[in-house]
């Protein structure tokens, strides 16, 4: 059996939403200390809706596919929806990731949350800090 699904290969070979949003409303960057991979997510937000999402991922194929899929999944959606996106949902949308590659999809979930938090912080929008549990561990 192939290690990677066709979806993973497709999103890795033809990633959607690669790039930078220069005037992003929220930016989230995370890294995985073990593998050294880094992911950055840029969000453009209008009236609580994610108008645009882009990513830069310096990492493995699964991380690239995960960030590509995750940005697709949150575009056009309300912020609350983006905050509920789990790495599991991203992996499922990719038709699965090998067990030892699940952590790559965690980067996508966390980078999106940090980008939304960045938007809230910049605009002094009040939020429940419990919405962003233990994100700090990846930031340092
Ligand atoms: Fe580092 Fe995939 S191996 S994110």
PDB file of C-alpha atoms and ligand atoms in Angstrom:
ATOM      1  CA  UNK A   1       0.000   0.000   0.000  1.00  0.00           C
ATOM      2  CA  UNK A   2       1.232   3.468  -0.779  1.00  0.00           C
ATOM      3  CA  UNK A   3       2.384   5.417   2.244  1.00  0.00           C
ATOM      4  CA  UNK A   4       0.579   8.578   1.154  1.00  0.00           C
ATOM      5  CA  UNK A   5      -2.935   9.034  -0.188  1.00  0.00           C
ATOM      6  CA  UNK A   6      -3.473  10.521  -3.621  1.00  0.00           C
ATOM      7  CA  UNK A   7      -4.900  13.602  -1.942  1.00  0.00           C
ATOM      8  CA  UNK A   8      -1.724  14.144   0.080  1.00  0.00           C
ATOM      9  CA  UNK A   9       0.377  13.748  -3.056  1.00  0.00           C
ATOM     10  CA  UNK A  10      -1.858  16.148  -4.973  1.00  0.00           C
ATOM     11  CA  UNK A  11      -1.805  18.823  -2.262  1.00  0.00           C
ATOM     12  CA  UNK A  12       1.945  18.394  -1.916  1.00  0.00           C
ATOM     13  CA  UNK A  13       2.689  18.544  -5.646  1.00  0.00           C
ATOM     14  CA  UNK A  14       0.109  21.255  -6.450  1.00  0.00           C
ATOM     15  CA  UNK A  15      -0.262  23.170  -3.216  1.00  0.00           C
ATOM     16  CA  UNK A  16      -3.156  25.623  -3.037  1.00  0.00           C
ATOM     17  CA  UNK A  17      -2.755  29.029  -1.391  1.00  0.00           C
ATOM     18  CA  UNK A  18       1.044  29.164  -1.239  1.00  0.00           C
ATOM     19  CA  UNK A  19       2.438  32.605  -0.561  1.00  0.00           C
ATOM     20  CA  UNK A  20       2.306  35.668   1.582  1.00  0.00           C
ATOM     21  CA  UNK A  21      -0.521  38.132   2.221  1.00  0.00           C
ATOM     22  CA  UNK A  22       1.375  41.398   2.593  1.00  0.00           C
ATOM     23  CA  UNK A  23      -1.370  43.236   4.480  1.00  0.00           C
ATOM     24  CA  UNK A  24      -2.572  40.221   6.445  1.00  0.00           C
ATOM     25  CA  UNK A  25      -4.888  40.858   9.390  1.00  0.00           C
ATOM     26  CA  UNK A  26      -3.486  37.912  11.311  1.00  0.00           C
ATOM     27  CA  UNK A  27      -0.280  35.892  11.032  1.00  0.00           C
ATOM     28  CA  UNK A  28       0.522  32.669  12.838  1.00  0.00           C
ATOM     29  CA  UNK A  29       3.868  30.946  12.887  1.00  0.00           C
ATOM     30  CA  UNK A  30       4.630  27.614  14.496  1.00  0.00           C
ATOM     31  CA  UNK A  31       7.513  25.234  14.469  1.00  0.00           C
ATOM     32  CA  UNK A  32       8.117  21.699  15.519  1.00  0.00           C
ATOM     33  CA  UNK A  33      11.261  21.546  17.588  1.00  0.00           C
ATOM     34  CA  UNK A  34      11.886  17.894  16.799  1.00  0.00           C
ATOM     35  CA  UNK A  35      11.918  18.028  13.013  1.00  0.00           C
ATOM     36  CA  UNK A  36      12.705  21.737  12.697  1.00  0.00           C
ATOM     37  CA  UNK A  37       9.857  22.370  10.273  1.00  0.00           C
ATOM     38  CA  UNK A  38       8.172  25.776  10.259  1.00  0.00           C
ATOM     39  CA  UNK A  39       4.741  26.865   9.059  1.00  0.00           C
ATOM     40  CA  UNK A  40       3.383  30.373   8.668  1.00  0.00           C
ATOM     41  CA  UNK A  41      -0.286  31.144   7.963  1.00  0.00           C
ATOM     42  CA  UNK A  42      -1.562  34.520   6.770  1.00  0.00           C
ATOM     43  CA  UNK A  43      -5.219  35.522   7.089  1.00  0.00           C
ATOM     44  CA  UNK A  44      -7.204  38.328   5.555  1.00  0.00           C
ATOM     45  CA  UNK A  45     -10.340  38.870   7.630  1.00  0.00           C
ATOM     46  CA  UNK A  46     -13.447  40.831   6.748  1.00  0.00           C
ATOM     47  CA  UNK A  47     -16.516  41.049   9.011  1.00  0.00           C
ATOM     48  CA  UNK A  48     -15.441  37.994  10.980  1.00  0.00           C
ATOM     49  CA  UNK A  49     -15.071  35.937   7.816  1.00  0.00           C
ATOM     50  CA  UNK A  50     -11.796  34.603   6.445  1.00  0.00           C
ATOM     51  CA  UNK A  51     -11.577  36.384   3.153  1.00  0.00           C
ATOM     52  CA  UNK A  52      -8.252  34.889   2.164  1.00  0.00           C
ATOM     53  CA  UNK A  53      -5.669  32.511   3.589  1.00  0.00           C
ATOM     54  CA  UNK A  54      -2.151  31.768   2.440  1.00  0.00           C
ATOM     55  CA  UNK A  55       0.765  29.817   3.829  1.00  0.00           C
ATOM     56  CA  UNK A  56       4.507  29.398   3.715  1.00  0.00           C
ATOM     57  CA  UNK A  57       5.759  26.048   4.942  1.00  0.00           C
ATOM     58  CA  UNK A  58       9.392  25.164   5.278  1.00  0.00           C
ATOM     59  CA  UNK A  59       8.873  21.548   6.017  1.00  0.00           C
ATOM     60  CA  UNK A  60       8.009  18.051   4.977  1.00  0.00           C
ATOM     61  CA  UNK A  61       5.494  17.058   2.323  1.00  0.00           C
ATOM     62  CA  UNK A  62       2.817  16.238   4.895  1.00  0.00           C
ATOM     63  CA  UNK A  63       3.171  19.687   6.462  1.00  0.00           C
ATOM     64  CA  UNK A  64       2.872  21.331   3.033  1.00  0.00           C
ATOM     65  CA  UNK A  65      -0.179  19.230   2.153  1.00  0.00           C
ATOM     66  CA  UNK A  66      -1.715  19.938   5.586  1.00  0.00           C
ATOM     67  CA  UNK A  67      -1.278  23.700   5.365  1.00  0.00           C
ATOM     68  CA  UNK A  68      -2.586  23.710   1.821  1.00  0.00           C
ATOM     69  CA  UNK A  69      -5.672  21.698   2.772  1.00  0.00           C
ATOM     70  CA  UNK A  70      -6.242  23.658   5.984  1.00  0.00           C
ATOM     71  CA  UNK A  71      -6.211  27.017   4.177  1.00  0.00           C
ATOM     72  CA  UNK A  72      -8.724  25.619   1.673  1.00  0.00           C
ATOM     73  CA  UNK A  73     -10.953  24.460   4.518  1.00  0.00           C
ATOM     74  CA  UNK A  74     -11.135  27.851   6.262  1.00  0.00           C
ATOM     75  CA  UNK A  75     -11.408  30.205   3.293  1.00  0.00           C
ATOM     76  CA  UNK A  76     -14.767  31.950   3.198  1.00  0.00           C
ATOM     77  CA  UNK A  77     -15.641  30.601   6.649  1.00  0.00           C
ATOM     78  CA  UNK A  78     -16.349  32.475   9.896  1.00  0.00           C
ATOM     79  CA  UNK A  79     -13.495  32.815  12.391  1.00  0.00           C
ATOM     80  CA  UNK A  80     -15.328  30.577  14.849  1.00  0.00           C
ATOM     81  CA  UNK A  81     -15.262  27.810  12.249  1.00  0.00           C
ATOM     82  CA  UNK A  82     -11.515  28.241  11.712  1.00  0.00           C
ATOM     83  CA  UNK A  83     -10.915  27.993  15.448  1.00  0.00           C
ATOM     84  CA  UNK A  84     -12.690  24.665  15.513  1.00  0.00           C
ATOM     85  CA  UNK A  85     -10.626  23.135  12.761  1.00  0.00           C
ATOM     86  CA  UNK A  86      -8.741  20.178  14.175  1.00  0.00           C
ATOM     87  CA  UNK A  87      -5.653  18.512  12.814  1.00  0.00           C
ATOM     88  CA  UNK A  88      -7.734  15.330  12.625  1.00  0.00           C
ATOM     89  CA  UNK A  89     -10.206  17.000  10.281  1.00  0.00           C
ATOM     90  CA  UNK A  90      -7.312  18.186   8.106  1.00  0.00           C
ATOM     91  CA  UNK A  91      -5.810  14.683   8.021  1.00  0.00           C
ATOM     92  CA  UNK A  92      -9.206  13.180   7.191  1.00  0.00           C
ATOM     93  CA  UNK A  93      -9.709  15.657   4.356  1.00  0.00           C
ATOM     94  CA  UNK A  94      -6.332  14.490   3.044  1.00  0.00           C
ATOM     95  CA  UNK A  95      -7.656  10.915   3.184  1.00  0.00           C
ATOM     96  CA  UNK A  96      -5.321  10.120   6.015  1.00  0.00           C
ATOM     97  CA  UNK A  97      -1.725  10.625   7.029  1.00  0.00           C
ATOM     98  CA  UNK A  98       0.650   7.924   8.238  1.00  0.00           C
ATOM     99  CA  UNK A  99       0.623   7.760  12.062  1.00  0.00           C
ATOM    100  CA  UNK A 100       4.133   9.155  12.391  1.00  0.00           C
ATOM    101  CA  UNK A 101       3.114  12.115  10.203  1.00  0.00           C
ATOM    102  CA  UNK A 102       0.040  13.188  12.168  1.00  0.00           C
ATOM    103  CA  UNK A 103       2.113  15.773  14.035  1.00  0.00           C
ATOM    104  CA  UNK A 104       2.622  17.613  10.730  1.00  0.00           C
ATOM    105  CA  UNK A 105      -1.113  18.349  10.565  1.00  0.00           C
ATOM    106  CA  UNK A 106      -0.966  19.709  14.129  1.00  0.00           C
ATOM    107  CA  UNK A 107       1.181  22.556  12.811  1.00  0.00           C
ATOM    108  CA  UNK A 108      -1.675  23.631  10.521  1.00  0.00           C
ATOM    109  CA  UNK A 109      -4.249  23.625  13.308  1.00  0.00           C
ATOM    110  CA  UNK A 110      -1.959  25.599  15.599  1.00  0.00           C
ATOM    111  CA  UNK A 111      -0.769  28.111  13.008  1.00  0.00           C
ATOM    112  CA  UNK A 112      -4.383  28.992  12.144  1.00  0.00           C
ATOM    113  CA  UNK A 113      -5.262  29.449  15.820  1.00  0.00           C
ATOM    114  CA  UNK A 114      -2.247  31.671  16.391  1.00  0.00           C
ATOM    115  CA  UNK A 115      -3.133  33.737  13.313  1.00  0.00           C
ATOM    116  CA  UNK A 116      -6.681  34.283  14.610  1.00  0.00           C
ATOM    117  CA  UNK A 117      -5.306  35.165  18.045  1.00  0.00           C
ATOM    118  CA  UNK A 118      -2.932  37.630  16.394  1.00  0.00           C
ATOM    119  CA  UNK A 119      -5.912  39.257  14.680  1.00  0.00           C
ATOM    120  CA  UNK A 120      -7.819  39.483  17.967  1.00  0.00           C
ATOM    121  CA  UNK A 121      -4.786  40.938  19.749  1.00  0.00           C
ATOM    122  CA  UNK A 122      -4.047  43.519  17.048  1.00  0.00           C
ATOM    123  CA  UNK A 123      -7.646  44.700  17.005  1.00  0.00           C
ATOM    124  CA  UNK A 124      -8.094  44.550  20.776  1.00  0.00           C
ATOM    125  CA  UNK A 125     -10.965  42.128  20.387  1.00  0.00           C
ATOM    126  CA  UNK A 126     -11.741  40.351  23.651  1.00  0.00           C
ATOM    127  CA  UNK A 127     -11.584  36.545  23.581  1.00  0.00           C
ATOM    128  CA  UNK A 128     -11.581  33.600  25.887  1.00  0.00           C
ATOM    129  CA  UNK A 129      -7.920  32.543  26.321  1.00  0.00           C
ATOM    130  CA  UNK A 130      -9.128  28.968  26.783  1.00  0.00           C
ATOM    131  CA  UNK A 131      -9.887  28.976  23.076  1.00  0.00           C
ATOM    132  CA  UNK A 132      -6.155  28.849  22.550  1.00  0.00           C
ATOM    133  CA  UNK A 133      -4.931  26.091  24.840  1.00  0.00           C
ATOM    134  CA  UNK A 134      -1.208  25.379  25.145  1.00  0.00           C
ATOM    135  CA  UNK A 135      -0.140  27.057  21.938  1.00  0.00           C
ATOM    136  CA  UNK A 136       2.849  28.630  23.591  1.00  0.00           C
ATOM    137  CA  UNK A 137       4.890  25.469  23.759  1.00  0.00           C
ATOM    138  CA  UNK A 138       5.476  25.538  20.011  1.00  0.00           C
ATOM    139  CA  UNK A 139       6.304  29.200  19.736  1.00  0.00           C
ATOM    140  CA  UNK A 140       9.685  29.169  21.394  1.00  0.00           C
TER     141      UNK A 140
HETATM  142 FE1  LIG B   1       8.162  18.049  10.508  1.00  0.00          FE
HETATM  143 FE2  LIG B   1       6.289  16.902   9.084  1.00  0.00          FE
HETATM  144  S1  LIG B   1       8.199  16.061   9.685  1.00  0.00           S
HETATM  145  S2  LIG B   1       6.207  18.799  10.087  1.00  0.00           S
END
